[in-house]
Amino acid sequence: MQAILFDVFGTVVDWRSSLIAQFQALSAELGRELPAETLTDQWRGHYAPSMDQVRSGALPWTVLDDLHRASLVALLAQHGISLDDAMVDRITRFWHRLEPWPDTVDGLRRLQERFVIGTLTNGNLALMVDVKRHAGLPWDVLFCADLFQHYKPDPQVYLGACRLLGLPPQKVMLCAAHNYDLHAARALGLRTAFVPRPKEYGPGQRKDLAAEADWDVVADDLVDLDRKLRDAASA
Amino acid sequence: MQAILFDVFGTVVDWRSSLIAQFQALSAELGRELPAETLTDQWRGHYAPSMDQVRSGALPWTVLDDLHRASLVALLAQHGISLDDAMVDRITRFWHRLEPWPDTVDGLRRLQERFVIGTLTNGNLALMVDVKRHAGLPWDVLFCADLFQHYKPDPQVYLGACRLLGLPPQKVMLCAAHNYDLHAARALGLRTAFVPRPKEYGPGQRKDLAAEADWDVVADDLVDLDRKLRDAASA
């Protein structure tokens, strides 16, 4: 194996806590109570359906920033919250300021000693550059949906990244906290690593609490992934 | 300005010394004298003509690694040097192991404090990932010709990078040691920084010794570029 690509939202960064904190800070700044947790969870609820509209062809190619903005506008209307365009733009960019999980940066640095590390994300590149800089993620390379104009789990994303790396899928591992993503990767020949993030969706999370298949590696977090890959290499 | 993109070969890394050193090390390893300087200079001589064949449509899209390999094969035949395929592959990858100029890493780190920094290179992504890791370059993002299937100075490369960054060209600067590259960037609205690298082509270099237009910034090296941009911001 030569490269490990990572899902980002949920696997590498804690989007939910990061968004809630930013909504709460904005509430304080505006002197106006915004329902931070509800807005965050409902906003994320639009995520998969909005990408499915692109994947099905109902919408032309649209980057995630623009899907986020459109779903935010709908959500604010639903809650009767009126904000001007500049504020809607600013809130849309909450997704550019996400915090890493506690193990993320250390784990990535260790893995980077032996492997090329990069993103394989449905986020657009402009978003992912900001997340990289904000969270201090030491990526070698960013693979983002807008390079391929496809969203995961479309095969073009996984195979496009392998092609650009000049590697056969067997030399590339996807690391994700989501079983659906790993299923798609495995079907195309990539290796797979599952890292559960049981608090990604908050206290009531019910999906992706455990591996749903015999993934090549199942690790507690990214530091543990590095440890397990080193153990396997020296075994 | 929000992002600075860098030409890589010559501007950021000293490809000529790096290749010569690798040819010399290989000569010692093989116990067989290879004309290191001649091979390096003649190989680079194929660079622009080989890309022009792609740019003109005479060749279909071909990544730089493959252009390098084809010109190496021709060059070795010309010199009557017989090497097996694995060795030709290995020498082709000399381009993946290039050393930075002395100011490069320090300059990039300083610039990165205030700007998104990335490549804008005719190298392919797999090559550029290796150069990044070998030379310790702290890129935020890699823009490579194979993302766009065009070579500089085709406008698709410059504008494609701006589009993916979500920035208008006026918010993006190209830094290069080559006037032709800056001319193309300026024509599309990007800002321009010239950094001369008078030893890029060795002791007999005659082109790109000085700025040929009133580029937005002319700096001695990347540390000086950072200094001049900070001075301009505080002026």
Coordinates of C-alpha atoms in Angstrom, one line a residue:
Chain A
M1 CA 0.0 0.0 0.0
Q2 CA 1.3 3.4 -0.9
A3 CA -1.4 5.9 -0.2
I4 CA -4.2 6.4 2.3
L5 CA -7.1 8.6 1.4
F6 CA -9.5 9.9 4.1
D7 CA -13.1 10.8 4.2
V8 CA -13.1 14.2 5.9
F9 CA -16.5 15.2 7.4
G10 CA -16.9 13.0 10.5
T11 CA -13.9 10.9 9.9
V12 CA -11.2 13.6 10.3
V13 CA -13.1 16.6 11.6
D14 CA -16.0 16.9 14.1
W15 CA -18.3 18.9 12.0
R16 CA -21.3 18.8 14.4
S17 CA -19.6 20.3 17.5
S18 CA -17.8 22.8 15.3
L19 CA -21.0 24.0 13.7
I20 CA -22.9 24.1 17.0
A21 CA -20.1 26.2 18.6
Q22 CA -20.2 28.6 15.7
F23 CA -24.0 29.0 15.8
Q24 CA -23.7 29.6 19.6
A25 CA -21.0 32.2 19.1
L26 CA -23.1 33.9 16.5
S27 CA -26.1 33.9 18.8
A28 CA -24.1 35.7 21.4
E29 CA -22.8 38.2 18.9
L30 CA -26.2 39.0 17.5
G31 CA -27.9 38.9 20.9
R32 CA -30.5 36.6 19.4
E33 CA -31.0 33.0 20.2
L34 CA -30.5 30.6 17.3
P35 CA -31.3 27.0 17.8
A36 CA -27.8 25.8 17.3
E37 CA -28.2 22.1 17.7
T38 CA -31.4 21.9 15.7
L39 CA -30.0 24.0 12.9
T40 CA -26.9 21.9 12.7
D41 CA -28.6 18.6 12.7
Q42 CA -31.3 19.7 10.2
W43 CA -28.7 21.3 8.0
R44 CA -26.7 18.1 7.9
G45 CA -29.9 16.3 7.2
H46 CA -30.0 18.0 3.8
Y47 CA -26.5 16.8 2.9
A48 CA -27.1 13.5 1.3
P49 CA -30.4 14.4 -0.4
S50 CA -28.9 17.5 -1.9
M51 CA -25.9 15.5 -3.3
D52 CA -28.3 12.8 -4.5
Q53 CA -30.1 15.5 -6.6
V54 CA -26.7 16.1 -8.4
R55 CA -25.9 12.4 -8.6
S56 CA -29.3 11.6 -10.2
G57 CA -28.9 14.4 -12.7
A58 CA -31.9 16.4 -11.3
L59 CA -29.4 19.2 -10.7
P60 CA -26.4 20.0 -12.8
W61 CA -23.0 19.9 -11.2
T62 CA -23.1 22.0 -8.1
V63 CA -20.3 22.3 -5.5
L64 CA -21.0 21.5 -1.8
D65 CA -20.6 25.2 -0.7
D66 CA -23.6 26.0 -3.0
L67 CA -25.6 23.0 -1.9
H68 CA -25.0 24.0 1.7
R69 CA -26.1 27.6 1.0
A70 CA -29.3 26.5 -0.7
S71 CA -30.2 24.2 2.1
L72 CA -29.4 26.8 4.7
V73 CA -31.7 29.3 3.0
A74 CA -34.5 26.7 3.1
L75 CA -33.8 25.9 6.7
L76 CA -33.8 29.5 7.8
A77 CA -37.1 30.1 6.0
Q78 CA -38.6 27.1 7.7
H79 CA -37.6 28.4 11.1
G80 CA -38.7 32.0 10.3
I81 CA -35.2 33.3 10.7
S82 CA -34.5 36.3 8.6
L83 CA -30.8 37.1 7.8
D84 CA -29.2 39.2 5.1
D85 CA -27.3 37.6 2.2
A86 CA -23.9 38.5 3.7
M87 CA -24.8 36.7 6.9
V88 CA -26.1 33.6 5.0
D89 CA -22.7 33.6 3.2
R90 CA -20.9 33.8 6.5
I91 CA -22.9 30.9 8.0
T92 CA -22.3 28.8 4.9
R93 CA -18.6 29.2 5.6
F94 CA -19.0 27.7 9.0
W95 CA -18.2 24.5 7.1
H96 CA -14.8 25.9 6.4
R97 CA -13.9 26.1 10.0
L98 CA -14.1 22.6 11.4
E99 CA -12.1 21.2 14.3
P100 CA -10.2 17.9 14.1
W101 CA -10.9 15.0 16.4
P102 CA -8.3 14.8 19.2
D103 CA -6.3 12.0 17.5
T104 CA -6.5 13.4 14.0
V105 CA -3.4 15.5 13.6
D106 CA -1.1 13.2 15.5
G107 CA -2.4 10.2 13.6
L108 CA -2.1 11.8 10.2
R109 CA 1.5 12.9 11.0
R110 CA 2.4 9.3 12.0
L111 CA 0.8 7.8 8.9
Q112 CA 2.4 10.4 6.6
E113 CA 5.9 9.0 7.6
R114 CA 5.1 5.9 5.6
F115 CA 2.2 6.7 3.2
V116 CA 1.0 9.5 1.0
I117 CA -2.0 10.9 2.8
G118 CA -4.8 12.9 1.2
T119 CA -8.5 13.7 1.3
L120 CA -11.2 11.9 -0.6
T121 CA -14.1 14.1 0.1
N122 CA -17.4 15.4 -1.1
G123 CA -16.4 18.9 0.0
N124 CA -15.2 21.3 -2.7
L125 CA -11.6 22.2 -3.0
A126 CA -12.0 25.8 -1.8
L127 CA -13.7 24.5 1.3
M128 CA -11.1 21.8 1.9
V129 CA -8.2 24.2 1.6
D130 CA -9.8 26.3 4.4
V131 CA -10.4 23.2 6.6
K132 CA -6.8 22.1 6.0
R133 CA -5.5 25.4 7.2
H134 CA -7.9 25.9 10.0
A135 CA -7.5 22.4 11.5
G136 CA -3.8 22.1 10.7
L137 CA -4.1 18.9 8.6
P138 CA -0.8 17.9 7.0
W139 CA -2.3 16.6 3.7
D140 CA 0.0 15.7 0.9
V141 CA -2.9 16.1 -1.6
L142 CA -6.5 17.1 -1.7
F143 CA -9.0 15.0 -3.8
C144 CA -12.3 16.8 -3.8
A145 CA -15.6 16.1 -5.5
D146 CA -15.2 19.1 -7.8
L147 CA -12.1 17.7 -9.4
F148 CA -14.3 14.9 -10.8
Q149 CA -17.7 16.6 -10.8
H150 CA -19.1 13.6 -9.1
Y151 CA -20.0 12.9 -5.5
K152 CA -19.2 9.8 -3.5
P153 CA -20.2 7.0 -3.8
D154 CA -20.0 7.5 -7.6
P155 CA -17.0 5.4 -8.7
Q156 CA -15.5 8.3 -10.7
V157 CA -14.3 9.9 -7.4
Y158 CA -12.4 6.8 -6.1
L159 CA -11.0 5.8 -9.4
G160 CA -10.2 9.4 -10.4
A161 CA -8.0 9.8 -7.3
C162 CA -6.2 6.5 -8.0
R163 CA -5.6 7.5 -11.6
L164 CA -4.1 10.9 -10.6
L165 CA -1.9 9.2 -8.0
G166 CA -0.7 6.8 -10.7
L167 CA -1.6 3.9 -8.5
P168 CA -3.8 0.8 -9.0
P169 CA -6.7 0.7 -6.5
Q170 CA -5.0 -2.1 -4.6
K171 CA -2.3 0.3 -3.6
V172 CA -4.7 2.8 -2.1
M173 CA -6.6 2.6 1.1
L174 CA -9.8 4.5 2.0
C175 CA -10.2 5.4 5.7
A176 CA -13.7 6.4 6.7
A177 CA -16.1 6.4 9.6
H178 CA -18.9 5.4 7.2
N179 CA -19.6 1.9 6.1
Y180 CA -21.3 3.0 2.8
D181 CA -18.1 4.8 1.7
L182 CA -16.0 1.7 2.4
H183 CA -18.4 -0.6 0.5
A184 CA -18.1 1.6 -2.6
A185 CA -14.3 1.7 -2.2
R186 CA -13.9 -2.1 -1.8
A187 CA -16.1 -2.8 -4.8
L188 CA -13.6 -0.9 -6.9
G189 CA -10.6 -2.7 -5.5
L190 CA -9.3 -0.2 -2.9
R191 CA -8.3 -1.3 0.6
T192 CA -10.4 -0.2 3.5
A193 CA -10.0 1.0 7.0
F194 CA -12.9 1.8 9.4
V195 CA -12.6 4.2 12.2
P196 CA -15.8 4.5 14.2
R197 CA -16.8 8.0 15.3
P198 CA -19.7 7.2 17.6
K199 CA -20.3 10.9 18.5
E200 CA -20.2 12.3 15.0
Y201 CA -24.0 12.7 15.0
G202 CA -24.3 13.6 18.7
P203 CA -25.6 11.6 21.6
G204 CA -28.3 9.8 19.7
Q205 CA -26.2 8.4 16.9
R206 CA -27.5 5.0 15.7
K207 CA -25.6 4.3 12.5
D208 CA -22.0 3.5 11.8
L209 CA -21.3 2.6 15.4
A210 CA -19.4 -0.5 14.2
A211 CA -17.9 -2.1 11.2
E212 CA -20.5 -3.7 9.0
A213 CA -18.1 -5.8 7.0
D214 CA -14.6 -7.4 7.4
W215 CA -12.8 -4.2 6.4
D216 CA -9.0 -4.6 6.0
V217 CA -8.4 -2.7 9.2
V218 CA -10.8 -1.6 12.0
A219 CA -9.1 0.9 14.3
D220 CA -10.2 2.9 17.3
D221 CA -8.8 6.2 15.8
L222 CA -6.1 7.4 13.5
V223 CA -3.3 6.8 15.9
D224 CA -4.5 3.3 16.3
L225 CA -4.7 2.9 12.5
D226 CA -1.0 3.8 12.3
R227 CA -0.2 1.4 15.1
K228 CA -2.1 -1.5 13.4
L229 CA -0.6 -0.8 10.0
R230 CA 2.9 -0.8 11.5
D231 CA 2.2 -4.1 13.4
A232 CA 0.9 -5.7 10.2
A233 CA 4.0 -4.5 8.3
S234 CA 6.4 -6.0 10.8
A235 CA 4.4 -9.2 11.4
Chain B
M1 CA -4.8 38.8 -2.6
Q2 CA -5.7 35.5 -1.1
A3 CA -3.6 32.8 -2.8
I4 CA -0.1 32.5 -4.3
L5 CA 0.5 29.7 -6.8
F6 CA 4.0 28.7 -7.8
D7 CA 5.6 27.3 -10.8
V8 CA 7.7 24.5 -9.5
F9 CA 10.5 23.3 -11.9
G10 CA 13.2 26.0 -11.6
T11 CA 11.1 28.4 -9.4
V12 CA 10.8 26.2 -6.3
V13 CA 13.2 23.3 -6.9
D14 CA 16.6 23.1 -8.5
W15 CA 15.9 20.4 -11.1
R16 CA 19.3 20.6 -12.8
S17 CA 21.6 20.1 -9.9
S18 CA 19.2 17.4 -8.6
L19 CA 19.3 15.4 -11.8
I20 CA 23.0 15.8 -12.3
A21 CA 23.6 14.5 -8.8
Q22 CA 21.3 11.5 -9.4
F23 CA 23.0 10.6 -12.7
Q24 CA 26.4 10.8 -11.0
A25 CA 25.3 8.6 -8.1
L26 CA 23.9 6.1 -10.7
S27 CA 27.2 6.2 -12.6
A28 CA 29.0 5.3 -9.4
E29 CA 26.5 2.6 -8.6
L30 CA 26.8 1.0 -12.1
G31 CA 30.5 1.5 -12.4
R32 CA 29.8 3.1 -15.8
E33 CA 30.3 6.7 -16.7
L34 CA 27.1 8.5 -17.7
P35 CA 27.5 12.0 -19.1
A36 CA 25.4 13.5 -16.3
E37 CA 25.4 17.2 -17.3
T38 CA 24.8 16.5 -21.0
L39 CA 22.0 14.1 -20.3
T40 CA 20.3 16.5 -17.9
D41 CA 20.5 19.5 -20.2
Q42 CA 19.5 17.5 -23.3
W43 CA 16.7 15.8 -21.4
R44 CA 15.3 19.2 -20.3
G45 CA 15.7 20.4 -23.9
H46 CA 12.9 18.0 -24.8
Y47 CA 10.6 19.4 -22.2
A48 CA 8.9 22.3 -24.0
P49 CA 8.8 20.6 -27.5
S50 CA 7.2 17.5 -26.0
M51 CA 4.5 19.5 -24.2
D52 CA 4.0 21.5 -27.4
Q53 CA 3.1 18.3 -29.2
V54 CA 0.3 17.8 -26.7
R55 CA -0.7 21.5 -26.8
S56 CA -1.0 21.4 -30.6
G57 CA -3.0 18.3 -30.6
A58 CA -0.3 16.2 -32.4
L59 CA -0.3 14.0 -29.3
P60 CA -3.3 13.1 -27.1
W61 CA -3.2 14.1 -23.5
T62 CA 0.0 12.6 -22.0
V63 CA 1.2 13.3 -18.5
L64 CA 4.7 14.7 -17.9
D65 CA 6.1 11.4 -16.5
D66 CA 5.3 9.7 -19.8
L67 CA 6.7 12.6 -21.9
H68 CA 9.9 12.4 -19.8
R69 CA 10.2 8.7 -20.3
A70 CA 9.7 8.9 -24.1
S71 CA 12.3 11.7 -24.4
L72 CA 14.7 9.7 -22.1
V73 CA 14.4 6.7 -24.4
A74 CA 15.2 8.8 -27.4
L75 CA 18.2 10.4 -25.6
L76 CA 19.7 7.2 -24.5
A77 CA 19.5 5.7 -28.0
Q78 CA 21.1 8.9 -29.3
H79 CA 24.0 8.4 -26.9
G80 CA 24.2 4.6 -27.6
I81 CA 23.4 3.9 -23.9
S82 CA 21.6 0.6 -23.4
L83 CA 19.6 0.2 -20.2
D84 CA 16.7 -2.1 -19.3
D85 CA 13.1 -1.0 -18.9
A86 CA 13.3 -1.0 -15.1
M87 CA 16.3 1.3 -15.1
V88 CA 14.6 3.6 -17.6
D89 CA 11.6 3.8 -15.2
R90 CA 13.9 4.5 -12.3
I91 CA 15.7 7.3 -14.2
T92 CA 12.4 8.8 -15.2
R93 CA 11.6 9.1 -11.6
F94 CA 14.7 11.2 -11.0
W95 CA 12.2 14.0 -11.6
H96 CA 10.3 12.9 -8.4
R97 CA 13.4 13.6 -6.2
L98 CA 14.2 17.3 -6.7
E99 CA 15.9 19.5 -4.1
P100 CA 14.5 22.9 -3.1
W101 CA 16.5 26.1 -3.5
P102 CA 17.9 27.2 -0.1
D103 CA 15.2 29.9 0.4
T104 CA 12.3 27.8 -0.7
V105 CA 11.0 26.0 2.4
D106 CA 11.5 29.0 4.7
G107 CA 9.9 31.4 2.2
L108 CA 6.9 29.2 1.6
R109 CA 6.3 28.8 5.4
R110 CA 6.4 32.5 5.8
L111 CA 4.0 33.2 2.9
Q112 CA 1.7 30.5 4.1
E113 CA 1.0 32.4 7.3
R114 CA -1.0 35.0 5.2
F115 CA -1.9 33.3 2.0
V116 CA -3.0 29.9 0.6
I117 CA 0.0 28.5 -1.2
G118 CA -0.1 25.9 -3.9
T119 CA 1.6 24.7 -7.1
L120 CA 0.7 25.6 -10.6
T121 CA 2.8 23.2 -12.5
N122 CA 3.1 21.2 -15.7
G123 CA 4.2 18.2 -13.6
N124 CA 1.6 15.5 -13.1
L125 CA 0.1 15.0 -9.7
A126 CA 1.8 11.8 -8.8
L127 CA 5.2 13.4 -9.6
M128 CA 4.3 16.5 -7.6
V129 CA 3.2 14.5 -4.5
D130 CA 6.6 12.9 -4.5
V131 CA 8.5 16.2 -5.0
K132 CA 6.4 17.7 -2.1
R133 CA 7.3 14.9 0.2
H134 CA 11.0 14.7 -0.9
A135 CA 11.6 18.4 -0.6
G136 CA 9.4 19.0 2.4
L137 CA 7.2 21.6 0.7
P138 CA 4.3 22.8 2.8
W139 CA 1.7 23.2 0.0
D140 CA -1.9 23.8 0.9
V141 CA -3.0 22.5 -2.5
L142 CA -1.5 21.0 -5.7
F143 CA -2.7 22.2 -9.1
C144 CA -1.1 20.0 -11.7
A145 CA -1.5 19.9 -15.5
D146 CA -3.3 16.5 -15.4
L147 CA -6.2 18.0 -13.4
F148 CA -7.0 20.1 -16.4
Q149 CA -5.4 18.0 -19.2
H150 CA -3.7 21.1 -20.5
Y151 CA -0.2 22.4 -20.2
K152 CA 0.8 26.0 -19.3
P153 CA 0.7 28.5 -20.9
D154 CA -2.8 27.2 -22.0
P155 CA -5.3 29.4 -20.1
Q156 CA -7.3 26.4 -18.9
V157 CA -4.5 25.7 -16.3
Y158 CA -4.5 29.2 -14.7
L159 CA -8.3 29.7 -14.9
G160 CA -9.0 26.2 -13.7
A161 CA -7.0 26.7 -10.6
C162 CA -8.8 30.0 -9.8
R163 CA -12.2 28.4 -10.4
L164 CA -11.3 25.5 -8.0
L165 CA -10.1 28.0 -5.4
G166 CA -13.4 29.9 -5.8
L167 CA -11.4 33.1 -6.4
P168 CA -11.4 35.6 -9.2
P169 CA -8.0 35.8 -11.0
Q170 CA -7.4 39.2 -9.3
K171 CA -7.2 37.5 -5.9
V172 CA -4.5 35.0 -7.1
M173 CA -0.8 35.6 -7.7
L174 CA 1.4 33.5 -9.8
C175 CA 5.1 33.3 -8.7
A176 CA 7.5 32.1 -11.4
A177 CA 11.1 32.4 -12.5
H178 CA 10.0 32.4 -16.1
N179 CA 8.7 35.5 -17.9
Y180 CA 6.5 33.5 -20.4
D181 CA 4.5 32.0 -17.5
L182 CA 3.9 35.4 -15.9
H183 CA 2.8 36.9 -19.3
A184 CA 0.2 34.2 -19.6
A185 CA -1.0 34.7 -16.1
R186 CA -1.2 38.5 -16.4
A187 CA -3.2 38.2 -19.6
L188 CA -5.9 36.3 -17.7
G189 CA -6.0 38.8 -14.8
L190 CA -3.8 37.1 -12.2
R191 CA -1.2 39.0 -10.2
T192 CA 2.4 38.3 -10.9
A193 CA 5.6 37.8 -9.0
F194 CA 9.0 37.2 -10.6
V195 CA 11.8 35.5 -8.8
P196 CA 15.0 35.1 -10.9
R197 CA 16.8 31.8 -10.7
P198 CA 19.9 32.7 -12.7
K199 CA 21.5 29.3 -12.1
E200 CA 18.5 27.2 -13.1
Y201 CA 20.0 26.3 -16.4
G202 CA 23.6 26.1 -15.2
P203 CA 26.5 28.5 -15.6
G204 CA 25.6 29.4 -19.2
Q205 CA 22.0 30.6 -18.6
R206 CA 21.0 33.4 -20.9
K207 CA 17.2 33.6 -20.5
D208 CA 15.0 34.8 -17.6
L209 CA 17.9 36.5 -15.9
A210 CA 15.7 39.5 -15.2
A211 CA 12.1 40.7 -15.3
E212 CA 10.9 41.4 -18.8
A213 CA 7.9 43.4 -17.7
D214 CA 6.7 45.4 -14.8
W215 CA 5.5 42.4 -12.8
D216 CA 3.5 43.3 -9.6
V217 CA 6.5 42.1 -7.5
V218 CA 10.1 41.3 -8.4
A219 CA 11.8 39.6 -5.5
D220 CA 15.3 38.1 -5.0
D221 CA 13.9 34.8 -3.7
L222 CA 10.8 33.5 -1.8
V223 CA 11.9 35.0 1.6
D224 CA 12.2 38.3 -0.1
L225 CA 8.8 37.9 -1.8
D226 CA 7.3 37.4 1.7
R227 CA 9.1 40.5 2.9
K228 CA 8.0 42.7 0.0
L229 CA 4.4 41.6 0.3
R230 CA 4.4 42.3 4.0
D231 CA 5.9 45.7 3.4
A232 CA 3.3 46.5 0.7
A233 CA 0.5 45.4 3.1
S234 CA 1.7 47.7 5.9
A235 CA 2.5 50.6 3.6

